[in-house]
Structure formats: C-alpha cells, structure tokens
CSV table of C-alpha atoms in Angstrom, one decimal:
chain,number,residue,atom,x,y,z
S,1,MET,CA,0.0,0.0,0.0
S,2,THR,CA,1.3,3.4,-0.8
S,3,ASN,CA,0.3,6.6,0.8
S,4,ALA,CA,-0.3,8.9,-2.2
S,5,ALA,CA,-3.7,10.7,-2.6
S,6,ASP,CA,-5.8,9.4,-5.4
S,7,ARG,CA,-6.8,11.7,-8.4
S,8,SER,CA,-10.0,12.9,-6.6
S,9,GLY,CA,-7.8,14.5,-3.9
S,10,VAL,CA,-9.3,12.2,-1.2
S,11,PRO,CA,-6.5,10.9,1.0
S,12,LEU,CA,-6.2,7.2,1.0
S,13,PRO,CA,-5.8,5.3,4.2
S,14,ARG,CA,-2.3,5.9,5.7
S,15,TYR,CA,-0.4,2.7,6.4
S,16,PHE,CA,2.1,3.1,9.3
S,17,ASP,CA,2.9,-0.5,10.1
S,18,THR,CA,5.8,-1.4,7.9
S,19,ALA,CA,7.7,-2.7,10.9
S,20,SER,CA,5.1,-5.5,10.9
S,21,ALA,CA,5.1,-5.9,7.1
S,22,GLU,CA,5.9,-3.5,4.2
S,23,ALA,CA,4.0,-3.8,0.9
S,24,LEU,CA,5.7,-5.6,-1.9
S,25,HIS,CA,8.4,-3.4,-3.5
S,26,PRO,CA,7.6,-2.8,-7.2
S,27,ALA,CA,11.0,-4.4,-8.1
S,28,ALA,CA,9.9,-7.6,-6.2
S,29,ARG,CA,6.5,-7.7,-7.9
S,30,GLN,CA,8.0,-7.8,-11.4
S,31,THR,CA,10.6,-10.4,-10.4
S,32,LEU,CA,8.1,-12.6,-8.6
S,33,LEU,CA,5.7,-12.7,-11.6
S,34,ALA,CA,8.6,-13.6,-14.0
S,35,ALA,CA,10.1,-16.2,-11.6
S,36,LEU,CA,6.7,-17.9,-11.0
S,37,ASP,CA,6.9,-19.1,-14.6
S,38,GLN,CA,10.7,-19.7,-14.7
S,39,GLY,CA,11.5,-21.1,-11.2
S,40,TYR,CA,8.8,-23.7,-10.4
S,41,ALA,CA,10.9,-26.8,-10.9
S,42,ASP,CA,13.0,-28.7,-8.3
S,43,PRO,CA,16.4,-27.0,-8.2
S,44,ARG,CA,18.2,-30.2,-7.3
S,45,ARG,CA,17.1,-32.2,-10.4
S,46,LEU,CA,19.2,-32.2,-13.5
S,47,HIS,CA,16.8,-31.4,-16.4
S,48,GLY,CA,16.4,-28.0,-18.0
S,49,PRO,CA,13.6,-26.5,-15.9
S,50,ALA,CA,15.4,-27.6,-12.8
S,51,ARG,CA,18.6,-26.0,-14.0
S,52,SER,CA,16.6,-22.8,-14.6
S,53,ALA,CA,15.2,-22.9,-11.0
S,54,ARG,CA,18.7,-23.6,-9.7
S,55,LEU,CA,20.1,-20.7,-11.5
S,56,LEU,CA,17.4,-18.4,-10.1
S,57,LEU,CA,18.0,-19.7,-6.5
S,58,ASP,CA,21.8,-19.2,-6.9
S,59,ASN,CA,21.2,-15.7,-8.2
S,60,ALA,CA,18.9,-14.9,-5.3
S,61,ARG,CA,21.6,-16.1,-2.9
S,62,ALA,CA,24.3,-14.1,-4.7
S,63,VAL,CA,22.2,-10.9,-4.7
S,64,VAL,CA,21.3,-11.2,-1.0
S,65,ALA,CA,25.0,-11.9,-0.1
S,66,GLU,CA,26.1,-8.9,-2.1
S,67,CYS,CA,23.5,-6.6,-0.4
S,68,LEU,CA,24.5,-7.8,3.0
S,69,GLY,CA,28.3,-7.9,2.4
S,70,VAL,CA,28.6,-11.6,3.1
S,71,ARG,CA,29.6,-14.7,1.0
S,72,PRO,CA,26.9,-16.4,-1.0
S,73,ASP,CA,27.6,-19.8,0.7
S,74,GLU,CA,26.8,-18.1,4.0
S,75,VAL,CA,23.2,-17.3,3.0
S,76,SER,CA,20.2,-19.7,3.4
S,77,PHE,CA,16.6,-19.0,2.7
S,78,THR,CA,14.1,-20.0,5.5
S,79,SER,CA,10.4,-19.8,5.5
S,80,SER,CA,10.3,-16.8,7.8
S,81,GLY,CA,12.5,-14.5,10.0
S,82,THR,CA,11.3,-16.5,13.0
S,83,GLU,CA,12.6,-19.7,11.5
S,84,ALA,CA,15.9,-18.0,10.7
S,85,VAL,CA,16.2,-16.9,14.3
S,86,HIS,CA,15.3,-20.3,15.6
S,87,ARG,CA,17.7,-22.2,13.4
S,88,GLY,CA,20.4,-19.6,13.8
S,89,LEU,CA,20.4,-19.7,17.6
S,90,LEU,CA,19.7,-23.4,18.1
S,91,GLY,CA,22.3,-24.4,15.5
S,92,LEU,CA,25.0,-22.7,17.5
S,93,LEU,CA,23.9,-24.5,20.6
S,94,ALA,CA,23.6,-27.9,18.8
S,95,ALA,CA,27.2,-27.6,17.4
S,96,ARG,CA,28.8,-27.2,20.8
S,97,PRO,CA,26.9,-29.3,23.3
S,98,GLU,CA,30.0,-29.5,25.5
S,99,ARG,CA,29.9,-25.7,26.0
S,100,GLY,CA,26.4,-25.7,27.5
S,101,ASP,CA,23.1,-24.4,26.3
S,102,ARG,CA,22.4,-21.4,28.4
S,103,VAL,CA,21.7,-18.3,26.3
S,104,VAL,CA,22.6,-14.7,27.3
S,105,LEU,CA,20.1,-12.4,25.7
S,106,SER,CA,19.1,-8.7,25.9
S,107,ALA,CA,15.9,-8.0,27.7
S,108,VAL,CA,14.4,-6.5,24.6
S,109,GLU,CA,14.9,-9.4,22.1
S,110,HIS,CA,12.0,-10.4,19.9
S,111,SER,CA,9.9,-13.2,21.3
S,112,ALA,CA,11.3,-15.6,18.6
S,113,VAL,CA,14.7,-15.5,20.4
S,114,VAL,CA,13.1,-16.1,23.8
S,115,HIS,CA,11.0,-19.0,22.5
S,116,ALA,CA,14.0,-20.6,20.8
S,117,ALA,CA,16.0,-20.4,24.0
S,118,THR,CA,13.3,-21.8,26.3
S,119,TRP,CA,12.4,-24.6,23.8
S,120,ARG,CA,16.0,-25.8,24.1
S,121,ARG,CA,16.1,-25.4,27.8
S,122,ALA,CA,13.3,-24.2,30.1
S,123,GLU,CA,15.4,-22.2,32.6
S,124,GLY,CA,18.9,-20.9,33.2
S,125,HIS,CA,19.1,-18.2,30.5
S,126,VAL,CA,20.6,-14.9,31.4
S,127,GLU,CA,18.6,-11.7,30.5
S,128,VAL,CA,20.7,-8.6,30.4
S,129,GLY,CA,18.8,-5.4,31.1
S,130,VAL,CA,18.7,-2.2,29.0
S,131,ASP,CA,18.9,1.5,29.7
S,132,HIS,CA,15.9,3.8,29.3
S,133,LEU,CA,16.6,4.1,25.6
S,134,GLY,CA,16.4,0.3,25.3
S,135,ARG,CA,20.1,-0.3,24.7
S,136,VAL,CA,22.2,-3.0,26.2
S,137,ASP,CA,25.7,-2.4,27.7
S,138,PRO,CA,28.3,-4.5,25.8
S,139,ASP,CA,30.3,-5.0,29.0
S,140,ALA,CA,27.3,-6.2,30.9
S,141,VAL,CA,26.6,-8.7,28.1
S,142,ALA,CA,30.2,-9.9,28.1
S,143,GLU,CA,30.1,-10.3,31.9
S,144,ALA,CA,27.0,-12.4,31.7
S,145,ALA,CA,28.5,-14.5,28.9
S,146,ARG,CA,31.4,-15.5,31.3
S,147,GLN,CA,29.0,-17.5,33.4
S,148,PRO,CA,29.3,-21.3,33.1
S,149,GLU,CA,27.4,-23.2,30.4
S,150,VAL,CA,26.7,-20.2,28.2
S,151,GLY,CA,26.5,-21.5,24.6
S,152,ALA,CA,25.4,-18.4,22.7
S,153,VAL,CA,24.7,-14.7,23.1
S,154,ALA,CA,21.7,-13.1,21.3
S,155,VAL,CA,21.6,-9.3,20.7
S,156,GLN,CA,19.4,-7.8,18.0
S,157,THR,CA,20.8,-5.3,15.5
S,158,ALA,CA,18.0,-2.8,16.3
S,159,ASN,CA,14.9,-3.1,18.4
S,160,HIS,CA,11.7,-3.9,16.5
S,161,GLU,CA,9.4,-2.0,18.9
S,162,VAL,CA,11.3,1.2,19.7
S,163,GLY,CA,13.9,1.4,16.9
S,164,THR,CA,17.0,1.7,19.1
S,165,VAL,CA,20.2,0.4,17.4
S,166,GLN,CA,22.2,-2.0,19.6
S,167,PRO,CA,26.0,-1.9,19.9
S,168,VAL,CA,26.4,-5.3,18.3
S,169,ALA,CA,30.0,-4.8,17.1
S,170,ALA,CA,31.0,-3.7,20.6
S,171,VAL,CA,29.2,-6.7,22.2
S,172,ALA,CA,31.1,-9.0,19.7
S,173,ALA,CA,34.4,-7.4,20.6
S,174,ALA,CA,33.8,-7.8,24.3
S,175,LEU,CA,32.9,-11.5,24.2
S,176,ASP,CA,35.5,-14.1,25.0
S,177,GLY,CA,34.8,-16.6,22.2
S,178,VAL,CA,31.1,-17.2,22.8
S,179,PRO,CA,29.3,-17.0,19.5
S,180,LEU,CA,26.9,-14.1,18.9
S,181,VAL,CA,23.6,-14.4,17.0
S,182,THR,CA,22.1,-11.2,15.9
S,183,ASP,CA,18.4,-10.9,15.0
S,184,ALA,CA,18.5,-8.4,12.2
S,185,CYS,CA,14.8,-8.7,11.2
S,186,ALA,CA,14.0,-5.1,12.1
S,187,SER,CA,16.9,-3.5,10.2
S,188,MET,CA,17.9,-5.8,7.3
S,189,GLY,CA,18.0,-3.8,4.1
S,190,ARG,CA,17.5,-0.5,5.9
S,191,LEU,CA,20.9,-0.5,7.7
S,192,PRO,CA,24.1,-2.3,6.9
S,193,LEU,CA,24.8,-5.3,9.1
S,194,PRO,CA,27.2,-4.6,12.0
S,195,GLU,CA,30.5,-6.4,12.4
S,196,GLY,CA,31.4,-9.3,14.6
S,197,TRP,CA,28.4,-11.7,14.7
S,198,SER,CA,28.5,-15.4,13.9
S,199,VAL,CA,24.9,-15.8,12.8
S,200,ALA,CA,22.3,-13.2,11.5
S,201,ALA,CA,18.6,-13.5,10.7
S,202,GLY,CA,16.4,-11.4,8.5
S,203,SER,CA,12.8,-11.3,7.3
S,204,ALA,CA,11.9,-10.3,3.7
S,205,HIS,CA,8.4,-9.0,4.3
S,206,LYS,CA,9.9,-6.3,6.6
S,207,TRP,CA,11.9,-4.8,3.7
S,208,GLY,CA,9.3,-5.1,1.0
S,209,GLY,CA,9.9,-8.7,-0.2
S,210,PRO,CA,7.2,-11.3,-0.1
S,211,ALA,CA,6.1,-13.0,3.1
S,212,GLY,CA,7.4,-16.5,3.7
S,213,VAL,CA,11.0,-15.8,3.1
S,214,GLY,CA,13.6,-15.5,5.9
S,215,VAL,CA,17.3,-15.1,5.6
S,216,LEU,CA,19.8,-17.1,7.7
S,217,VAL,CA,23.4,-16.1,7.5
S,218,VAL,CA,26.0,-18.3,9.1
S,219,ARG,CA,29.6,-17.0,8.8
S,220,LYS,CA,32.2,-19.2,7.3
S,221,GLY,CA,34.1,-21.1,9.9
S,222,VAL,CA,31.4,-20.8,12.6
S,223,ARG,CA,30.5,-24.1,14.2
S,224,TRP,CA,26.8,-24.6,13.5
S,225,THR,CA,24.8,-27.8,13.1
S,226,THR,CA,21.2,-28.1,12.0
S,227,PRO,CA,19.1,-28.3,15.2
S,228,PHE,CA,16.1,-29.9,13.4
S,229,PRO,CA,15.6,-32.9,11.2
S,230,SER,CA,17.4,-32.4,7.9
S,231,ASP,CA,16.7,-33.7,4.4
S,232,ASP,CA,18.8,-34.7,1.4
S,233,ARG,CA,18.4,-31.5,-0.4
S,234,VAL,CA,21.2,-29.1,-1.3
S,235,ASP,CA,21.3,-26.5,1.5
S,236,GLU,CA,22.2,-28.4,4.7
S,237,ARG,CA,21.1,-25.5,6.9
S,238,VAL,CA,17.4,-25.6,5.9
S,239,ALA,CA,14.9,-28.3,5.0
S,240,GLY,CA,12.1,-28.6,2.4
S,241,PHE,CA,11.5,-27.5,-1.1
S,242,GLU,CA,12.8,-24.0,-1.7
S,243,ASN,CA,10.3,-21.2,-2.7
S,244,VAL,CA,12.5,-20.1,-5.6
S,245,PRO,CA,10.3,-17.3,-7.0
S,246,ALA,CA,9.8,-15.8,-3.5
S,247,ALA,CA,13.5,-16.0,-2.7
S,248,LEU,CA,14.3,-14.2,-5.9
S,249,ALA,CA,11.7,-11.6,-5.4
S,250,ALA,CA,13.0,-11.1,-1.8
S,251,ALA,CA,16.5,-10.6,-3.3
S,252,ALA,CA,15.2,-8.1,-5.9
S,253,ALA,CA,13.4,-6.1,-3.2
S,254,LEU,CA,16.5,-6.1,-1.0
S,255,GLN,CA,18.7,-4.9,-3.9
S,256,ALA,CA,16.2,-2.1,-4.6
S,257,VAL,CA,15.9,-1.1,-0.9
S,258,VAL,CA,19.7,-1.1,-0.4
S,259,GLY,CA,20.1,1.0,-3.6
S,260,GLU,CA,17.5,3.5,-2.4
S,261,ARG,CA,18.3,3.6,1.3
S,262,ASP,CA,20.5,6.7,1.4
S,263,GLU,CA,17.6,8.8,0.0
S,264,VAL,CA,14.7,6.9,1.8
S,265,ASN,CA,16.5,6.8,5.2
S,266,ALA,CA,17.2,10.5,5.1
S,267,ARG,CA,13.6,11.3,4.3
S,268,GLN,CA,12.2,8.9,6.8
S,269,THR,CA,14.6,10.0,9.5
S,270,ALA,CA,13.4,13.6,9.1
S,271,LEU,CA,9.7,12.5,9.1
S,272,VAL,CA,10.2,10.5,12.3
S,273,ASP,CA,11.9,13.6,13.9
S,274,ARG,CA,8.8,15.5,12.9
S,275,VAL,CA,6.5,12.9,14.5
S,276,ARG,CA,8.7,12.8,17.7
S,277,ALA,CA,8.5,16.6,18.1
S,278,GLY,CA,4.7,16.7,17.3
S,279,VAL,CA,3.8,13.9,19.6
S,280,ALA,CA,5.9,15.1,22.5
S,281,ALA,CA,3.9,18.3,22.5
S,282,ILE,CA,0.7,16.4,23.5
S,283,PRO,CA,0.3,16.5,27.3
S,284,ASP,CA,1.4,13.4,29.2
S,285,VAL,CA,2.8,11.6,26.1
S,286,GLU,CA,6.2,10.1,26.2
S,287,VAL,CA,8.3,9.2,23.1
S,288,VAL,CA,10.4,6.2,23.7
S,289,GLY,CA,13.6,4.9,22.1
S,290,ASP,CA,16.8,6.6,21.0
S,291,PRO,CA,16.1,9.8,19.2
S,292,VAL,CA,19.2,9.6,17.0
S,293,ASP,CA,20.8,6.2,16.9
S,294,ARG,CA,17.7,4.4,15.7
S,295,LEU,CA,15.9,2.8,12.8
S,296,PRO,CA,15.1,5.4,10.2
S,297,HIS,CA,11.4,4.6,9.7
S,298,LEU,CA,10.1,3.8,13.2
S,299,VAL,CA,8.9,5.8,16.2
S,300,THR,CA,7.1,4.7,19.4
S,301,PHE,CA,5.3,6.6,22.1
S,302,SER,CA,3.0,6.0,25.0
S,303,CYS,CA,0.0,8.1,26.1
S,304,LEU,CA,-0.8,8.3,29.8
S,305,TYR,CA,-4.4,7.2,30.9
S,306,VAL,CA,-5.1,5.9,27.4
S,307,ASP,CA,-6.2,2.4,26.5
S,308,GLY,CA,-4.0,1.1,23.7
S,309,GLU,CA,-6.8,-0.8,21.9
S,310,ALA,CA,-9.0,2.3,22.0
S,311,LEU,CA,-6.1,4.3,20.6
S,312,VAL,CA,-5.5,1.9,17.7
S,313,ASP,CA,-9.2,1.7,17.0
S,314,GLY,CA,-9.6,5.5,17.1
S,315,LEU,CA,-6.7,6.0,14.7
S,316,ALA,CA,-8.0,3.3,12.4
S,317,ARG,CA,-11.4,5.0,12.2
S,318,ARG,CA,-9.5,8.1,10.9
S,319,GLY,CA,-7.6,6.0,8.4
S,320,PHE,CA,-4.3,5.4,10.2
S,321,SER,CA,-3.0,1.9,10.5
S,322,VAL,CA,-0.6,1.6,13.5
S,323,ALA,CA,0.7,-1.1,15.9
S,324,SER,CA,0.7,-1.1,19.7
S,325,GLY,CA,2.7,-2.8,22.3
S,326,SER,CA,0.1,-2.4,25.0
S,327,ALA,CA,-1.2,-5.5,26.8
S,328,CYS,CA,-4.8,-5.1,25.7
S,329,THR,CA,-3.7,-5.3,22.1
S,330,SER,CA,-1.5,-8.4,22.5
S,331,SER,CA,-2.7,-12.0,22.2
S,332,THR,CA,-1.1,-12.8,25.6
S,333,LEU,CA,-2.6,-9.8,27.4
S,334,GLU,CA,0.9,-9.2,28.8
S,335,PRO,CA,2.5,-5.8,28.4
S,336,SER,CA,5.4,-5.4,26.0
S,337,ARG,CA,8.6,-6.9,27.4
S,338,VAL,CA,10.5,-4.2,25.5
S,339,LEU,CA,8.6,-1.3,27.1
S,340,ALA,CA,8.7,-2.9,30.5
S,341,ALA,CA,12.5,-3.5,30.3
S,342,MET,CA,13.0,0.2,29.4
S,343,GLY,CA,10.8,1.4,32.3
S,344,ALA,CA,8.5,3.0,29.8
S,345,LEU,CA,4.8,3.4,30.2
S,346,THR,CA,3.3,0.2,28.7
S,347,HIS,CA,-0.3,1.4,28.2
S,348,GLY,CA,-1.5,3.8,25.5
S,349,ASN,CA,1.3,2.7,23.3
S,350,VAL,CA,1.6,3.3,19.5
S,351,ARG,CA,4.3,2.2,17.1
S,352,LEU,CA,4.4,4.1,13.9
S,353,SER,CA,6.5,2.8,11.0
S,354,LEU,CA,6.7,4.6,7.7
S,355,THR,CA,6.3,3.3,4.2
S,356,ARG,CA,9.2,3.9,1.8
S,357,ASP,CA,7.1,6.7,0.1
S,358,ALA,CA,5.7,8.3,3.2
S,359,SER,CA,5.3,12.1,2.8
S,360,ALA,CA,5.2,15.1,5.1
S,361,ASP,CA,1.4,15.2,4.4
S,362,ASP,CA,0.9,11.7,5.7
S,363,VAL,CA,2.8,12.5,8.9
S,364,ASP,CA,1.0,15.9,9.3
S,365,GLY,CA,-2.4,14.2,8.9
S,366,PHE,CA,-1.5,11.8,11.7
S,367,LEU,CA,-0.2,14.6,13.9
S,368,ALA,CA,-3.4,16.6,13.3
S,369,ALA,CA,-5.6,13.6,14.3
S,370,LEU,CA,-3.7,12.2,17.2
S,371,PRO,CA,-4.4,14.9,19.8
S,372,GLU,CA,-8.2,14.6,19.2
S,373,VAL,CA,-8.2,10.8,19.5
S,374,VAL,CA,-6.1,11.0,22.7
S,375,ALA,CA,-8.3,13.7,24.2
S,376,ALA,CA,-11.5,11.9,23.4
S,377,ILE,CA,-10.3,8.7,25.1
S,378,ARG,CA,-9.1,10.6,28.2
S,379,ALA,CA,-12.5,12.4,28.3
S,380,ASP,CA,-14.3,9.1,28.3
S,381,ALA,CA,-12.1,8.0,31.2
S,382,GLY,CA,-13.1,11.1,33.1
S,383,LEU,CA,-9.7,12.8,32.9
X,1,MET,CA,4.2,1.5,55.8
X,2,THR,CA,1.4,3.8,56.7
X,3,VAL,CA,-0.9,4.2,53.8
X,4,ASP,CA,-3.2,7.2,53.6
X,5,LEU,CA,-5.3,6.1,50.7
X,6,GLU,CA,-5.6,2.6,49.3
X,7,LEU,CA,-7.1,2.2,45.9
X,8,ASP,CA,-8.7,-1.2,45.3
X,9,CYS,CA,-8.0,-1.9,41.6
X,10,ARG,CA,-8.4,-5.7,41.8
X,11,GLY,CA,-9.8,-7.0,38.6
X,12,MET,CA,-9.2,-3.8,36.7
X,13,LEU,CA,-7.3,-4.0,33.4
X,14,CYS,CA,-4.7,-1.5,32.2
X,15,PRO,CA,-4.9,1.4,32.1
X,16,LEU,CA,-7.7,1.6,34.7
X,17,PRO,CA,-5.5,1.2,37.8
X,18,VAL,CA,-3.3,4.1,36.7
X,19,ILE,CA,-6.4,6.2,35.7
X,20,GLU,CA,-7.7,5.6,39.3
X,21,LEU,CA,-4.4,6.7,40.7
X,22,GLY,CA,-4.4,9.8,38.5
X,23,ARG,CA,-7.9,10.7,39.5
X,24,ARG,CA,-7.5,10.3,43.2
X,25,TYR,CA,-3.9,10.8,44.4
X,26,ALA,CA,-4.5,14.5,45.0
X,27,GLU,CA,-6.9,13.5,47.9
X,28,VAL,CA,-3.7,12.8,49.9
X,29,PRO,CA,-1.7,15.8,51.1
X,30,PRO,CA,2.0,16.1,50.0
X,31,GLY,CA,4.1,13.6,51.9
X,32,GLY,CA,1.3,11.1,52.2
X,33,VAL,CA,1.2,7.6,50.6
X,34,VAL,CA,-1.2,6.2,48.1
X,35,ALA,CA,-1.3,2.5,47.6
X,36,VAL,CA,-2.6,0.9,44.4
X,37,VAL,CA,-3.8,-2.7,44.9
X,38,ALA,CA,-3.9,-4.2,41.4
X,39,THR,CA,-4.1,-7.7,39.9
X,40,ASP,CA,-3.3,-6.4,36.4
X,41,VAL,CA,0.4,-7.2,35.6
X,42,ALA,CA,0.9,-3.9,33.6
X,43,ALA,CA,0.5,-1.9,36.9
X,44,ARG,CA,4.0,-3.2,38.0
X,45,HIS,CA,5.5,-1.1,35.1
X,46,ASP,CA,2.9,1.6,34.7
X,47,VAL,CA,2.7,2.9,38.3
X,48,PRO,CA,6.5,3.6,38.4
X,49,ALA,CA,6.2,5.1,34.9
X,50,TRP,CA,3.3,7.3,36.1
X,51,CYS,CA,5.4,8.5,39.0
X,52,ARG,CA,8.3,9.4,36.7
X,53,MET,CA,6.0,11.2,34.3
X,54,ARG,CA,4.0,13.1,36.9
X,55,GLY,CA,6.9,13.9,39.3
X,56,GLN,CA,5.8,11.7,42.1
X,57,GLU,CA,7.9,9.3,44.2
X,58,TYR,CA,7.6,5.5,43.6
X,59,LEU,CA,8.3,3.7,46.9
X,60,GLY,CA,8.1,0.1,45.6
X,61,GLU,CA,5.7,-2.7,46.1
X,62,ASP,CA,4.4,-5.0,48.9
X,63,THR,CA,1.4,-7.2,49.1
X,64,ALA,CA,-2.1,-6.7,50.4
X,65,ALA,CA,-3.5,-9.2,53.0
X,66,ASP,CA,-4.9,-11.4,50.2
X,67,GLY,CA,-1.5,-11.5,48.5
X,68,VAL,CA,-2.4,-9.1,45.7
X,69,PRO,CA,0.5,-6.8,44.7
X,70,ARG,CA,0.3,-3.3,46.2
X,71,TYR,CA,2.2,-0.4,44.6
X,72,LEU,CA,3.2,2.5,46.8
X,73,VAL,CA,3.5,6.1,45.8
X,74,ARG,CA,4.5,9.1,48.0
X,75,VAL,CA,2.7,12.2,46.9
X,76,SER,CA,5.2,15.0,46.3
X,77,ALA,CA,3.0,17.7,45.1
X,78,PRO,CA,0.0,18.1,42.8
X,79,GLY,CA,1.2,16.9,39.4
C-alpha cells in the first residue's frame, strides 16, 4: 500500500505499520511474476527446468549476499524470519553441546529469540537489562557470557518496537569466544549489518519482499549444526523444497531497498523527527527509544491514561494503521517486554513505522488527528 | 508502611489502575502515601512510569493481605 492521494484528492488510508510488514516493492513484484513461470521446478534435479530454477536460486543467494556484504555460501533462505532466528540460535547450541546451552540475551529481544532459547532449555538463561533508551551495555553482556554453560549470546541489531540500534559490534568485541547471534529482522536492508556476529537472521516482508522468506546467514568457519531434522536437499542449513520465486523476489526487493536507502532513510529520519516533536507536544505523552541512533522509519510513544486498543481503533477510524505494544492489544494480554524493560509506560502505546514513500502530508495528517483521538479517550475515562 | 489512601483496583485491566491513581492521588496531602492494589500485571510497570512522568515518588511494592500486589506512591505535590 502506498500513501499517495488518489486523483480525486481524497486521501487514501495511511499505512504506518511497515515494521510488521511492508507492501511488496515494485521491483519484487516484477521479479516474482517472472520467476513464477521460470522457477517452479525442483532445483536439485538435472533437467532443463530444474537448472533454470537452480540458476534463479543461486542468483537470489548471490544478490542477498552482495547486499549484506557476506559470502553467497553463508546465505540460506528459510520460511520466515522467525525460522531463521530459531535455526540460527539453536544451530549454534547444537554444534557445541559441551559448551552448554544457556543463552545470554538482551531483555528486549524479539519473542522468537526467547521462545527458541526456552524450547531448548526451560530455565537458566541470562537476560541482560537495558537503559531507558532500550540499549544493552556491551560489558554487561560480556560479563553475563562469562557465566558457566553459556553456549550463545543473542543481541538484536535494532529493536523492533522502539527502533534503538544495539551496539552489536562492541558486544562481539567484548565477548570471550562465545558465538553471537544477531536478529536483524527489524533492520535488514534498511541499515548495513554490523560487524562481529556469527549468525544473523532477517525477514523479507519487513523490507518489501514477499512473506514466507527469511534469511539465515552463518559466517564461514562458525561451528553450526542443524538443530532440526534435515533432508537430502542441497542446503544443509534448511529443509524442504525452496520457494525459488519468492526468494528471488526477496532478493530483488533487498537490492532495490539497499540501492534507495540513502535517500529513503534520510527522508524517513526527518519525518520521524517531525513525529517525535509533534507527539511530544501532547500533554502526558512520552516518546520512547533513542532519538538519534535508531531505525530510520520507526517511532514509538505512550499516552498516559489511554487504552492502547481504543487508541489503535480511534486512529484506524480516521484511516491510520498503527501497531501497539500495550497489553490489551496483544494475544497474551501481557504488556510489551520491551517497554517494561525500558521502564516506559506500557499502556496507550503506539508504534508508527513509515512506508518507503511516506510524505510530510501523511505525517502531518497523523499529527493533526492524534491529539483529538487521545483527548476523546481521556475524556471518556473522566480525565 | 502507613498508607493514607488505598485504591482497590483488583480485577481492573490496564490502564484503569493508573487512571484511578491519576484521578485520586491528590486526595492525599503532599508527603502522604497512596497504595494501588492491582491484579493487572501492567501496573507493575505503569505505576512507576506514572510516578516518573508526573513527578511523584515511587516507593516500591508490597502485598495486600490477600497476596495481591500493592504499589506504593509518595505524593510529592499536585502533578
């Protein structure tokens, strides 16, 4: 979905939830349609259509590798970012059972990291707290990793809820040989990968590729063993028949996004600054996350005395699609672990994440509507 | 801990316990203590966050007689 007005001048609904999923990039759409006809066969067979599919898959791998600054043989395609996180983390633990299987993780990791760790071992993991901006301290992570039986460390590249960029390279430099897995799902394509990690994970639908494609990168020389049943296909890190057209479309989108990111990031960064300033002017509203060292497209804030679900609904009625980390909007009815770890207000929370073509008009429309929505909910509550 | 006003927010979902606190804390004079008794798990994070945003002092939590968490706030001044 794009945010341009149609020819009648009536504004179309504004989509502000690209951190959950960004609409397919035009480059990906063309590639996907062509690849559906060319890449349907089984890449491991030896006939012509198979060779064609194999070529497209190898091409997708090469393009993704180039975009990420890694080697093609370090890249695997999974069925989602979650699967890439699961395989990435658990494969490190499976490769070195003698080291132990406790995981050191930041308190603001995505639930996929937490679920993978507790699936392997119910207890004994070490959560490292964050500051009020949501950032981990590299020395605190390294200190935790010196405890016995720690098999892996997990620190995201950037936070998916508040946008704060994590000091991954500094964490890696401070570690004494324990491998580091970085969940790069929130940042892949938008920001270059940091240095120093052993395993990285990404998710195509968050950069404008199709859903159902994740990227798992395992650096050359890293000890990693598949943690799940394998098969006799080509890529030993994943199992099952590859979705060649989707992988190629994901690669095309990534290439386009990386090519455009200097311009897009600068524009989005300025628009987010505008949102941060506008939102902070509303009484009893707190903008959370790092104002500067952050993802370019994402901003999160919490409104005191406001029900998160009512806020999302009120904004949706005015045509704005946003996400929320408040408990009443989650399937578990638990408040956001990220907001709680930062000491931020967990209710009345909104996460805004901009499309690649978001304009000042889109943002100004939101900033005009938000105070009314907040005031109406507070008035209903008698405040 | 001497509590000057105890707000029974058992069973209320977020943000109702904090709304109750925001509505009623000024009934206690500066220096007094308001207690929020809440079953909702978000109150553990949101009462301290409210204190920070409204310039009040968060004292910590204890438990009510029935074991429900009780969050304690010292009233500094009208926020």
